[in-house]
Short mmCIF file of C-alpha atoms and ligand atoms in Angstrom, two decimals:
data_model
loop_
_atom_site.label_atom_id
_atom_site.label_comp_id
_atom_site.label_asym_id
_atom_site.label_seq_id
_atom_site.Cartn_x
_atom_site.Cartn_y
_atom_site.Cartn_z
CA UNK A 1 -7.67 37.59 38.99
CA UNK A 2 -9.11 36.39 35.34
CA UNK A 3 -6.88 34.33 34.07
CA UNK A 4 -7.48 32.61 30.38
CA UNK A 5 -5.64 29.26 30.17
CA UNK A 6 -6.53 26.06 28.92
CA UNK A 7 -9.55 24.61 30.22
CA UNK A 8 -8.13 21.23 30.52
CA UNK A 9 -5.07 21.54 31.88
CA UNK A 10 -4.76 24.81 33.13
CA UNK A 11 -4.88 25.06 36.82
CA UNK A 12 -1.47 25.08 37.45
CA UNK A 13 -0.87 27.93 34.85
CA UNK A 14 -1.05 31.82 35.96
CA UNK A 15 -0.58 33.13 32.45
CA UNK A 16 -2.51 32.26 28.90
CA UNK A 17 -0.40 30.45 26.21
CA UNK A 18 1.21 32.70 24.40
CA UNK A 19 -0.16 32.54 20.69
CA UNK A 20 2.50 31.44 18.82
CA UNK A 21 2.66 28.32 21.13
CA UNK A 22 -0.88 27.68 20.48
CA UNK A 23 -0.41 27.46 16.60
CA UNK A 24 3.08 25.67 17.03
CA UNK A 25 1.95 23.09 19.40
CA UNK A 26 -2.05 22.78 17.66
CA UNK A 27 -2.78 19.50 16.07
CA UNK A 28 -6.40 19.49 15.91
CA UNK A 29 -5.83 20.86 12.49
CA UNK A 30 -4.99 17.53 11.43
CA UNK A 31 -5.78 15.51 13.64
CA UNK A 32 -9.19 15.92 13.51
CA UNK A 33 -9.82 12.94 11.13
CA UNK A 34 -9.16 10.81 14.43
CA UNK A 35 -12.32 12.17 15.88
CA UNK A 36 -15.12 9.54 15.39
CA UNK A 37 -12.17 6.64 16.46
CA UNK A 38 -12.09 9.15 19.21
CA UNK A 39 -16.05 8.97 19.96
CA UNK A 40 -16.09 5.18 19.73
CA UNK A 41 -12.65 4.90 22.22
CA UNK A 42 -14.63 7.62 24.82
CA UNK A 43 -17.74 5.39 24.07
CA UNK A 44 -16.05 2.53 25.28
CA UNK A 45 -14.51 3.73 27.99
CA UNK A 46 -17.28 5.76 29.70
CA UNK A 47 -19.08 2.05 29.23
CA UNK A 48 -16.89 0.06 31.02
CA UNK A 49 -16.38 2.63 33.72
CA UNK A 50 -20.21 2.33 34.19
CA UNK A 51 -19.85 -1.31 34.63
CA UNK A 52 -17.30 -1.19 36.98
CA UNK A 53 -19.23 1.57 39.37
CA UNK A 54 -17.02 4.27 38.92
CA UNK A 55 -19.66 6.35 36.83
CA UNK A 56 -23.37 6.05 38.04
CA UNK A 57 -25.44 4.71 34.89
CA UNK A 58 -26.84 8.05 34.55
CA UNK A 59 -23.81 9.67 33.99
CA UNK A 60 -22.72 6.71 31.26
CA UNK A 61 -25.88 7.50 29.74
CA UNK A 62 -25.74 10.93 29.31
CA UNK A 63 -21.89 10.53 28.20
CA UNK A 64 -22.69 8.09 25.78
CA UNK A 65 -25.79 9.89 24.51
CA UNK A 66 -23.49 13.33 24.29
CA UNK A 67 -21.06 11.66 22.65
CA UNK A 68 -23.42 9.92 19.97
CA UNK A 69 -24.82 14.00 19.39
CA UNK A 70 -21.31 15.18 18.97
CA UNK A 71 -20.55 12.34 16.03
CA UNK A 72 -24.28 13.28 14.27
CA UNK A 73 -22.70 17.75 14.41
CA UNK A 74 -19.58 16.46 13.40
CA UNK A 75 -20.75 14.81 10.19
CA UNK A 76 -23.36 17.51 9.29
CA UNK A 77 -20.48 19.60 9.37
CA UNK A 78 -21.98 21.56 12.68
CA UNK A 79 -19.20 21.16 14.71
CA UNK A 80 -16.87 23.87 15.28
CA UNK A 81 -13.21 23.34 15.66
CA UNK A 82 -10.88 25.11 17.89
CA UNK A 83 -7.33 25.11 17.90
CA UNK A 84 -7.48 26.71 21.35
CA UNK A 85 -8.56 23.16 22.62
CA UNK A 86 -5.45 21.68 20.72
CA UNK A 87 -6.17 18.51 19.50
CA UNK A 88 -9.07 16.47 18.83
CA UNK A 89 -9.72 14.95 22.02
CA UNK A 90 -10.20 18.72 24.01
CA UNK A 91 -12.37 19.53 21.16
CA UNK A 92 -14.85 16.54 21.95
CA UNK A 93 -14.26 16.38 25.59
CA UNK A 94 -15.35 20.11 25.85
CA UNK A 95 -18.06 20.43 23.77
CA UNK A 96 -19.25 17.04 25.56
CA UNK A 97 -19.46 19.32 28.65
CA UNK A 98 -21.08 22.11 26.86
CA UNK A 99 -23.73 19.67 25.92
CA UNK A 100 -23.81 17.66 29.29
CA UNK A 101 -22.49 19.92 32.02
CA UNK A 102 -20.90 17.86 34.96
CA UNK A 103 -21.08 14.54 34.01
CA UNK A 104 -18.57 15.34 31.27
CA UNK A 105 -16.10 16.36 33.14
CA UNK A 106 -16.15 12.85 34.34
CA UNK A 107 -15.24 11.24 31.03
CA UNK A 108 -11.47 11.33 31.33
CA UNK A 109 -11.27 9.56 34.59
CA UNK A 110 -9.20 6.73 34.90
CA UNK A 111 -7.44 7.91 30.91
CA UNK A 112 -5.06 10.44 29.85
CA UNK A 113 -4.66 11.26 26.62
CA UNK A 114 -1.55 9.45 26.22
CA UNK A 115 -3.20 6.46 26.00
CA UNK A 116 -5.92 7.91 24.44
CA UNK A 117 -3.93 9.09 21.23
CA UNK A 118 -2.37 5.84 21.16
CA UNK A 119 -5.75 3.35 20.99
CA UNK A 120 -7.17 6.46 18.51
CA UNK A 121 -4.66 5.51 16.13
CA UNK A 122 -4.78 2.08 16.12
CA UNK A 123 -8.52 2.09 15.78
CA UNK A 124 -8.32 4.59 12.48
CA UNK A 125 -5.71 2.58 11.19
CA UNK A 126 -7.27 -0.55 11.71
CA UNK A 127 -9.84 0.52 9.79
CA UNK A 128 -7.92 2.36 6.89
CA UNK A 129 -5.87 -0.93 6.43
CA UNK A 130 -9.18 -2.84 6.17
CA UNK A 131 -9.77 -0.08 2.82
CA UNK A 132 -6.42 -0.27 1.93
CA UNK A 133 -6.56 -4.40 1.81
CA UNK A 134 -9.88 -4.19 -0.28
CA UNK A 135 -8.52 -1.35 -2.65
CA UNK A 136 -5.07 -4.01 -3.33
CA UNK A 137 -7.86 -6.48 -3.73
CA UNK A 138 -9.60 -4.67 -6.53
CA UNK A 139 -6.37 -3.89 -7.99
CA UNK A 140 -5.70 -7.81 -7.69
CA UNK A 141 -9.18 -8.54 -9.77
CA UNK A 142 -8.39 -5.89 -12.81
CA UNK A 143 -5.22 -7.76 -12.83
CA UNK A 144 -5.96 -11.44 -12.84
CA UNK A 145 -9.00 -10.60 -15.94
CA UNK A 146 -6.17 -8.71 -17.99
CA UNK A 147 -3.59 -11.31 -17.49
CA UNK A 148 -6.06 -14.10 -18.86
CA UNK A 149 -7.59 -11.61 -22.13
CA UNK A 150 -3.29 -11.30 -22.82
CA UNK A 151 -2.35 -15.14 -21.68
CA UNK A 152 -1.55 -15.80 -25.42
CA UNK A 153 0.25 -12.31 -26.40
CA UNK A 154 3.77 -12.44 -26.41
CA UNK A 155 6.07 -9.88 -26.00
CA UNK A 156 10.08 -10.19 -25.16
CA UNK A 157 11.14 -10.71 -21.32
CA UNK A 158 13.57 -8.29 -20.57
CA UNK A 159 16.71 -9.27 -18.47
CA UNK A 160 19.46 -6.60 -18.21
CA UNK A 161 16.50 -4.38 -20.23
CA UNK A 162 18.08 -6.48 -23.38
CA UNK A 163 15.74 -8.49 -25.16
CA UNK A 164 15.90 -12.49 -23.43
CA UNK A 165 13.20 -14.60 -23.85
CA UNK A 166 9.64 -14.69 -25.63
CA UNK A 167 7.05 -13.87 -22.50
CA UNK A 168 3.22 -14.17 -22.49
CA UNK A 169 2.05 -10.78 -21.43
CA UNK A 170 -0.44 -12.22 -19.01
CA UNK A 171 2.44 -13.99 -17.42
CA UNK A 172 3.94 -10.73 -16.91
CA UNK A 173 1.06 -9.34 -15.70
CA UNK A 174 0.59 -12.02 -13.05
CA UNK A 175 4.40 -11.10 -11.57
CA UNK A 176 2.85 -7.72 -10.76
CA UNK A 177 0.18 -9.60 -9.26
CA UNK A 178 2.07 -11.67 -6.95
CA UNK A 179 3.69 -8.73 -5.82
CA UNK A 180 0.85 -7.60 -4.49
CA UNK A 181 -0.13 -10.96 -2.81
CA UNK A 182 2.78 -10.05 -0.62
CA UNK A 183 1.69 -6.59 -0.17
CA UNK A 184 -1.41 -7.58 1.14
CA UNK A 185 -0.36 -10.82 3.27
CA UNK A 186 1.85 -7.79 4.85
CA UNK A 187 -0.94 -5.23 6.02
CA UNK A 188 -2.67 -8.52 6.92
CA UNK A 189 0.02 -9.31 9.28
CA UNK A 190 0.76 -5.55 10.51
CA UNK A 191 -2.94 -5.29 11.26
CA UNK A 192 -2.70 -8.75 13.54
CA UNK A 193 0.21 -6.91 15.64
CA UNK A 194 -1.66 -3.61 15.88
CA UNK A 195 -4.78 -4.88 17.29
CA UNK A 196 -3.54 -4.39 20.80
CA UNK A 197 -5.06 -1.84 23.00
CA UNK A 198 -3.11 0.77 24.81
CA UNK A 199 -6.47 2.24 26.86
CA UNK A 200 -6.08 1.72 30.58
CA UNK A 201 -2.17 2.68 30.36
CA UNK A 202 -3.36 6.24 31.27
CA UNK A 203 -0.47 8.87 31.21
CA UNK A 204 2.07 5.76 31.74
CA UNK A 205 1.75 4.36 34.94
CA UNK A 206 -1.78 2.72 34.40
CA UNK A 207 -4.78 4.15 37.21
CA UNK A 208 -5.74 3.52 40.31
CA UNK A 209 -9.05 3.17 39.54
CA UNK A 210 -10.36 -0.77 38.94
CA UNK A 211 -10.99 -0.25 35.42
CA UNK A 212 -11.76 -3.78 33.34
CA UNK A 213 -9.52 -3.60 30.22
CA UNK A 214 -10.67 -6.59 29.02
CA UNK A 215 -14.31 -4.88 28.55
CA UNK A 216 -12.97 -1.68 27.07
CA UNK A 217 -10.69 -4.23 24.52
CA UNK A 218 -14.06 -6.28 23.72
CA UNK A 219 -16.14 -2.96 23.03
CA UNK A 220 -13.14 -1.91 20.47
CA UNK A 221 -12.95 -5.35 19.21
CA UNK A 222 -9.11 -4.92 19.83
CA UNK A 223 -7.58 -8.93 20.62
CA UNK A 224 -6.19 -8.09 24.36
CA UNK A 225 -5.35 -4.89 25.47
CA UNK A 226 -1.80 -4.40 25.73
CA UNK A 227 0.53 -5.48 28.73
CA UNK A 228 3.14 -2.85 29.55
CA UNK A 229 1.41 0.84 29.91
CA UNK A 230 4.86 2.39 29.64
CA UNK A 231 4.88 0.48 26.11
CA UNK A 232 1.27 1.15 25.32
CA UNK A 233 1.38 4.98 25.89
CA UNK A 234 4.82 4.76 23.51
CA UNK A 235 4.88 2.47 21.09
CA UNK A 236 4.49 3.62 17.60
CA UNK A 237 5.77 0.26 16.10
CA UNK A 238 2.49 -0.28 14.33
CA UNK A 239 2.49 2.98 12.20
CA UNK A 240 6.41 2.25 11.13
CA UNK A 241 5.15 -1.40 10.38
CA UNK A 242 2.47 -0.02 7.68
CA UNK A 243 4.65 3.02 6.77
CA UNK A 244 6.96 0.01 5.50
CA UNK A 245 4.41 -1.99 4.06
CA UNK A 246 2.91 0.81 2.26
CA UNK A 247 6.40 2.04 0.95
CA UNK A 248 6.89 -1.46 -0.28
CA UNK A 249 3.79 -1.37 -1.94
CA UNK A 250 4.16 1.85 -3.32
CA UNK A 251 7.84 0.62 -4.63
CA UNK A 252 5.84 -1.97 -6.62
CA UNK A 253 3.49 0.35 -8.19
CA UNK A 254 6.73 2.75 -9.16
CA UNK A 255 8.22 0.12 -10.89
CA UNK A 256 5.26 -1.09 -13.22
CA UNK A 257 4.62 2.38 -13.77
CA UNK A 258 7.96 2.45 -14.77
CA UNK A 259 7.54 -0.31 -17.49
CA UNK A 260 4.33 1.87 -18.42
CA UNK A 261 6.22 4.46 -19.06
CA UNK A 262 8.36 2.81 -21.21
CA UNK A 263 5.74 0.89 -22.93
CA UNK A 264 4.15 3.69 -23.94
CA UNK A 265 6.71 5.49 -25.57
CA UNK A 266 7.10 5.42 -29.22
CA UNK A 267 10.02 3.78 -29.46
CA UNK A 268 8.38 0.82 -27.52
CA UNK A 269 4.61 1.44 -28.61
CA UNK A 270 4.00 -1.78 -26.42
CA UNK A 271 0.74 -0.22 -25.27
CA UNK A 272 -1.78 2.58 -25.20
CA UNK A 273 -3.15 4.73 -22.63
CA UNK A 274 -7.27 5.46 -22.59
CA UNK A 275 -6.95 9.10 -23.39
CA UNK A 276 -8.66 9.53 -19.71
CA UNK A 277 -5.77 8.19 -18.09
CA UNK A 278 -3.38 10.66 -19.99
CA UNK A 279 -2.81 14.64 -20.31
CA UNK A 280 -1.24 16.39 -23.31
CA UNK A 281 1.04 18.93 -23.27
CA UNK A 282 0.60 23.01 -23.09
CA UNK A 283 3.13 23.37 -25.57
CA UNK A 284 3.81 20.15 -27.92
CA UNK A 285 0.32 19.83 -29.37
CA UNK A 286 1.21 16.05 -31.17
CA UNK A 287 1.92 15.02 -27.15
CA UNK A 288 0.40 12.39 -24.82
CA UNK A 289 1.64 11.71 -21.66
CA UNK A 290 1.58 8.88 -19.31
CA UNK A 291 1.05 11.25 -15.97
CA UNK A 292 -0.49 9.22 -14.31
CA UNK A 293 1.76 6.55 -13.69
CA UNK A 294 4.84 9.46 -13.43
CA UNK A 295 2.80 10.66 -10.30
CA UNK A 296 2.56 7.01 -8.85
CA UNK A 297 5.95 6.94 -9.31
CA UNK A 298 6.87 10.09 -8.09
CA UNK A 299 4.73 9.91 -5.09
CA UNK A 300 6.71 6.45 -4.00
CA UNK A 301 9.09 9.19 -3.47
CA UNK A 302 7.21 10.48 -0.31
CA UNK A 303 5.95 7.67 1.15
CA UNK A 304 9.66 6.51 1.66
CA UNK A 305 10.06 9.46 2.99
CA UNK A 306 7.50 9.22 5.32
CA UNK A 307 8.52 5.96 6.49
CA UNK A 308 12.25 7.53 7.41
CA UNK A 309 10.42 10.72 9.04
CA UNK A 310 8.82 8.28 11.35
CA UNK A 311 11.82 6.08 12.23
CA UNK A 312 13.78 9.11 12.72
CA UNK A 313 10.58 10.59 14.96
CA UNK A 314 11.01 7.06 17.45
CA UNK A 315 14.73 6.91 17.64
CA UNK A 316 15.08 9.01 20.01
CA UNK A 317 12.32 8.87 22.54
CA UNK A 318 13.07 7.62 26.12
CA UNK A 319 10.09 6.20 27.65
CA UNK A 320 7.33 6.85 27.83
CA UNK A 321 4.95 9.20 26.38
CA UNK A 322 6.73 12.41 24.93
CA UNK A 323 4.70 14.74 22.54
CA UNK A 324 7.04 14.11 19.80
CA UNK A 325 4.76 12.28 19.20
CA UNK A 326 2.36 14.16 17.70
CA UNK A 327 4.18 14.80 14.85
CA UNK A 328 3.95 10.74 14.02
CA UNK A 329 0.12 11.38 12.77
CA UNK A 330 1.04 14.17 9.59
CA UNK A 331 3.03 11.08 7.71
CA UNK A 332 1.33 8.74 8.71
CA UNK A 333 -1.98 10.40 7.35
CA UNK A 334 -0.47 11.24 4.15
CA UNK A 335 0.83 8.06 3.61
CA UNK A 336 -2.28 6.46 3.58
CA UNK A 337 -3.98 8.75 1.80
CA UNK A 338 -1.23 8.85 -1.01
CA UNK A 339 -0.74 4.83 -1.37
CA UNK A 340 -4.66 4.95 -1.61
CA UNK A 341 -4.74 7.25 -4.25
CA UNK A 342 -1.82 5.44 -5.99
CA UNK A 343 -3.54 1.83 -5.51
CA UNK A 344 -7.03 3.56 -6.71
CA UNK A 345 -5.11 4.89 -9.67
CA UNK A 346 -3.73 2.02 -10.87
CA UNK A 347 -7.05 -0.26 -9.63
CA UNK A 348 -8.69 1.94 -12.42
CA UNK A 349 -5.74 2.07 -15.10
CA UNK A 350 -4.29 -1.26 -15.49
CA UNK A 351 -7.24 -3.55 -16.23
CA UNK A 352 -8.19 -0.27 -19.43
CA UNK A 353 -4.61 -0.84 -21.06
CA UNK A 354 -4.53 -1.63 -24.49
CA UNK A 355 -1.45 -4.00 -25.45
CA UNK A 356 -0.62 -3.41 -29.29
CA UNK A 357 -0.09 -6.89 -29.76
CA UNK A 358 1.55 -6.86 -33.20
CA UNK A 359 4.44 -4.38 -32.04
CA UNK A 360 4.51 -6.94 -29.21
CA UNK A 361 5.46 -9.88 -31.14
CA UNK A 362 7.67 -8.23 -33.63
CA UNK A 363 9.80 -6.62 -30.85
CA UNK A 364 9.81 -10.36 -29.23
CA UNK A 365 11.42 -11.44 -32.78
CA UNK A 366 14.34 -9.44 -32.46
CA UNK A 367 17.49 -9.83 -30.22
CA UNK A 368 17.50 -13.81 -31.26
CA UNK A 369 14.93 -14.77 -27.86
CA UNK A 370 14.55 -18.07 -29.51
CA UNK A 371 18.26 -19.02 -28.52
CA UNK A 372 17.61 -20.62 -25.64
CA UNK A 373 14.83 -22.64 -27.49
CA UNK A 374 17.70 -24.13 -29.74
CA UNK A 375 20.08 -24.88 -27.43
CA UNK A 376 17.37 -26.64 -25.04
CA UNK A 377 16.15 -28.30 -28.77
CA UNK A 378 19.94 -29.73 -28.74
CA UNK A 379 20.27 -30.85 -25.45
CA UNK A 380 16.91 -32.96 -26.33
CA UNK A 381 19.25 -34.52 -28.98
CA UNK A 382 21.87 -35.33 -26.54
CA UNK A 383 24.16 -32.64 -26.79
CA UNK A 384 25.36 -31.44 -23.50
CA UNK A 385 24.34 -27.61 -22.60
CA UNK A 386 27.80 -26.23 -22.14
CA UNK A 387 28.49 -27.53 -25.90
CA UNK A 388 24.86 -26.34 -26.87
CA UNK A 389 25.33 -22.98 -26.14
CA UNK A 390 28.60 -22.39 -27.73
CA UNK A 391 27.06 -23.61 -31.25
CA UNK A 392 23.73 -21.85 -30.96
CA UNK A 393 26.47 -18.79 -29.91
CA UNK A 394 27.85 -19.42 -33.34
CA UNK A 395 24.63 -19.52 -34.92
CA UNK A 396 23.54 -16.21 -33.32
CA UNK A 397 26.46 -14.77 -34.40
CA UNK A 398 25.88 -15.91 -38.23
CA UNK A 399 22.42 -14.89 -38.22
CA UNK A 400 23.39 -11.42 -37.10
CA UNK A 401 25.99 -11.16 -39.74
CA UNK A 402 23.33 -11.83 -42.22
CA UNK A 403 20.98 -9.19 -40.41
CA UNK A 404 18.36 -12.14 -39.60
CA UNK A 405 16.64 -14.23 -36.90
CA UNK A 406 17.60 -17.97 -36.22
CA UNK A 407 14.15 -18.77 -37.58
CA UNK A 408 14.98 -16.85 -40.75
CA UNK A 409 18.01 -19.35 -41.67
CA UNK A 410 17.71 -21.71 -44.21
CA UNK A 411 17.74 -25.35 -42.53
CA UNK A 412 21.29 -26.05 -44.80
CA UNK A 413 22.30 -23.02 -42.81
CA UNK A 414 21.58 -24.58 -39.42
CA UNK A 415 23.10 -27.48 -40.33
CA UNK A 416 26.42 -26.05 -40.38
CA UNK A 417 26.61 -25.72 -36.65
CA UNK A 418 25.52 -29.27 -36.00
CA UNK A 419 23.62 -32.00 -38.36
CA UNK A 420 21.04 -32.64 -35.46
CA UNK A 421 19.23 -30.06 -36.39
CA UNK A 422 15.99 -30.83 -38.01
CA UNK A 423 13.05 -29.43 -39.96
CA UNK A 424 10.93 -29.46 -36.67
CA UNK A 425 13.76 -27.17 -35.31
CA UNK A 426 11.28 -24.10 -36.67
CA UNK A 427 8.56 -25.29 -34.60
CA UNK A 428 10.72 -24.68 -31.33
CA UNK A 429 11.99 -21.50 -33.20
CA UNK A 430 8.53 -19.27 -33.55
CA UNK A 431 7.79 -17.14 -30.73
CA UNK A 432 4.59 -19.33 -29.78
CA UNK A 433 6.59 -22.65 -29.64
CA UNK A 434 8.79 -20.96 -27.34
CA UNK A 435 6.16 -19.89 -25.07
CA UNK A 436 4.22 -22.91 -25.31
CA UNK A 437 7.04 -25.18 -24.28
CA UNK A 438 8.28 -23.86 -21.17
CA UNK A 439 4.93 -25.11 -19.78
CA UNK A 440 5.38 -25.97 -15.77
CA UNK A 441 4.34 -24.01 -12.64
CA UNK A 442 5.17 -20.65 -13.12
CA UNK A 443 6.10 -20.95 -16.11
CA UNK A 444 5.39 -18.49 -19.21
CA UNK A 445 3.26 -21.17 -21.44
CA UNK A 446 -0.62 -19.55 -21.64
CA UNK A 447 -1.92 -22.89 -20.71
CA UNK A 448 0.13 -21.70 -17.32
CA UNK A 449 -1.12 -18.23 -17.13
CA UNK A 450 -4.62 -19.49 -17.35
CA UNK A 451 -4.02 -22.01 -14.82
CA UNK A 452 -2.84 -19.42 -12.65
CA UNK A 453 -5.58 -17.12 -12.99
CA UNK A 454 -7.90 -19.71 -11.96
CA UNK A 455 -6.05 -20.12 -8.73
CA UNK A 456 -5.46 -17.02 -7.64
CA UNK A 457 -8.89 -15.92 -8.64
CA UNK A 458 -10.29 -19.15 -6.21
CA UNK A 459 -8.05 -18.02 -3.48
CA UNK A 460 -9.57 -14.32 -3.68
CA UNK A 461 -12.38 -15.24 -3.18
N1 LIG B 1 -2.22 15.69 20.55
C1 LIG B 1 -1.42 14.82 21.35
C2 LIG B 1 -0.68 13.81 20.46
O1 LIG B 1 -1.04 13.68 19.37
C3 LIG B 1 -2.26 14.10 22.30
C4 LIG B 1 -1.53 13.64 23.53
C5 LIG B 1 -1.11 14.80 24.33
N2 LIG B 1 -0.53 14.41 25.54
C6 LIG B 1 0.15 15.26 26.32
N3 LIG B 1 0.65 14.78 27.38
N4 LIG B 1 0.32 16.50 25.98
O2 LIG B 1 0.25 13.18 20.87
#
């Protein structure tokens, strides 16, 4: 009797899969992007079982030299994909035959493509957070150069989205910055706690076979290979970690793309989009819109979402391998490839912004943000805060009755609320004084911002 089944797995089977299954169950559709962390695992593996006797070194050889052919077809686009095979690692293991005959078939000895999958992943991801850390990085650069061209341009700080205090610009520039120290000191640390190696754990129970783990850990430059195979074949910890760490990321880009947005609009007119960074509108021909930081925004949206699909995906699972977990890779790809796009976005935006300085300054003048800078001028003068505040809350409220700022009131004016106050009281009044004063670590004065810049740019390296 002919019977077509699966070439890998099919002995036990009397009857083809039917097609529907195929397609359903497929993953090499996606999966495929795996496939030269694939090569290097199979590499590594067909080594080490060479050094430990199980393959003769002519077999290694012409494993490792079929392998290296399949990597060359795959990236001149020669190699053809089959979602009969399933997933990525039929695909290479059969063509490896094709190309080899018997000594092929010998590749999978001592591995099951539990554990296979599972050091795959970790290998791509290594290397995708290594991008991902450089792209933050650039990011990091564009930011640090804009916050010291802005360190003396003030605009309001916002708290409660009312107008608070004067801000430098580049001071709020570097708070976006050291969000993304954290970002990156994160992907750092998920990276440390991937770099584990699951190879060896075989199909959960480990192999009877006296492979050398420690070799096939060294070859993958992993920093021990893991000790449970039940958890190594299972554990999906590492792609939840960055999942998180990218959705935390991604929430920082959504929110100064929210201040972008604002920024941009008319009524803020804060700053202006390059024209490159924009699209109009099919419709409103007087339009310009800030898309691109919308879609960063937007796309936060599914990266969260990702992140829940793959706690909701683990949740579940008894041990150990079960192929729900093929469905972790689909997120997990497009997670990385959307907070790369976001990160490359704003890598390329940010730094190109141009602040309109004046409409800066003059919103910074309204809403009385120099408050603060007369009550602290009081307390200089002895007056306790609590009573501070109430008469610079009586001056505010004067001022507004009059429809001006503090700094607008004649010094007889002033003097009403207390007969400290001074001519020099409109030095600590103007937006600059205000900065200038509050000059400490982290603090808003540009002599601050620049010293900040300096540091962070020495610790970047
Ligand atoms: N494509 C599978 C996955 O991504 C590979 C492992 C399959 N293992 C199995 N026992 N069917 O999880």
């Amino acid at each position: 009797m002919v019977k077509k089944v699966n070439q890998s797995w099919g002995g036990r089977f009397s009857e083809a899969t039917d097609a529907f299954v195929q397609t359903f169950s497929e993953s090499v559709s996606y999966d495929q992007r795996l496939c030269f962390h694939d090569i290097r695992g199979s590499i590594a593996h067909a080594t080490m079982l060479g050094a430990v006797g199980v393959l003769t070194e002519t077999e290694t050889k012409s494993i490792v030299d079929g392998l290296a052919q399949i990597k060359v077809e795959i990236e001149n686009g020669q190699f053809e994909w089959s979602i009969e095979l399933e997933d990525v690692h039929m695909n290479i293991e059969a063509r490896l035959t094709d190309l080899i005959g018997e000594p092929g078939k010998k590749l999978h000895t001592g591995r099951s493509r539990n554990d296979q999958v599972a050091t795959d992943i970790r290998l791509y991801l290594r290397d995708e957070i290594d991008l991902l850390i450089a792209a933050v990085e650039r990011l990091q650069r564009g930011l640090l150069d804009l916050a010291e061209a802005e360190a003396e341009t003030i605009m309001p700080g916002f708290t409660h989205m009312q107008v608070a205090q004067p801000i430098s610009l580049g001071h709020h520039v570097l708070a976006w910055f050291e969000m993304f120290v954290r970002d990156k000191s994160r992907l750092q640390d998920c990276r440390k706690r991937l770099n584990v190696m699951p190879l060896g754990s075989a199909a959960l129970a480990g192999t009877s076979y006296p492979i050398d783990r420690a070799m096939t850990a060294k070859l993958l430059e992993f920093d021990a290979p893991c000790n449970n195979s039940l958890d190594g074949v299972s554990d999906r910890d590492f792609a939840i970690e960055f999942s998180a760490a990218a959705a935390l990321l991604s929430t920082h880009l959504s929110r100064i793309a929210e201040e972008l947005v604002l920024w941009t609009s008319a009524q803020f007119n804060f700053v202006t989009l390059p024209d490159r960074f924009c699209t109009g509108s099919s419709i409103m021909p007087q339009k310009k819109n800030p898309d691109v930081a919308e879609l960063v925004r937007g796309k936060s949206g599914r990266i969260n979402g990702n992140l829940v699909t793959l706690l909701t995906l683990m949740k579940g699972q008894p041990l150990a391998y079960n192929r729900d977990n093929q469905e972790d890779k689909e997120p997990l790809f497009d997670t990385i490839d959307t907070i790369f796009a976001s990160v490359t976005a704003f890598a390329d935006m940010l730094p190109a912004i141009q602040p309109n300085r004046d409409e800066m300054a003059a919103a910074a003048r309204q809403g009385f943000s120099t408050a603060t800078d007369l009550a602290d001028y009081l307390v200089r003068k002895d007056i306790p805060f609590r009573d501070a505040h109430e008469i610079v809350g009586s001056a505010v409220q004067y001022a507004s009755g009059k429809g001006c700022d503090l700094a607008d009131l004649a010094l007889q004016d002033l003097q009403q609320f207390s007969e400290l106050i001074d001519d020099d009281v409109y030095d600590i009044l103007t937006l600059a004084g205000s900065i200038n004063s509050r000059d400490h670590l982290g603090g808003t004065a540009p002599a601050q911002v620049k010293f900040q810049v300096a540091e962070q740019r020495a610790s970047l390296g």
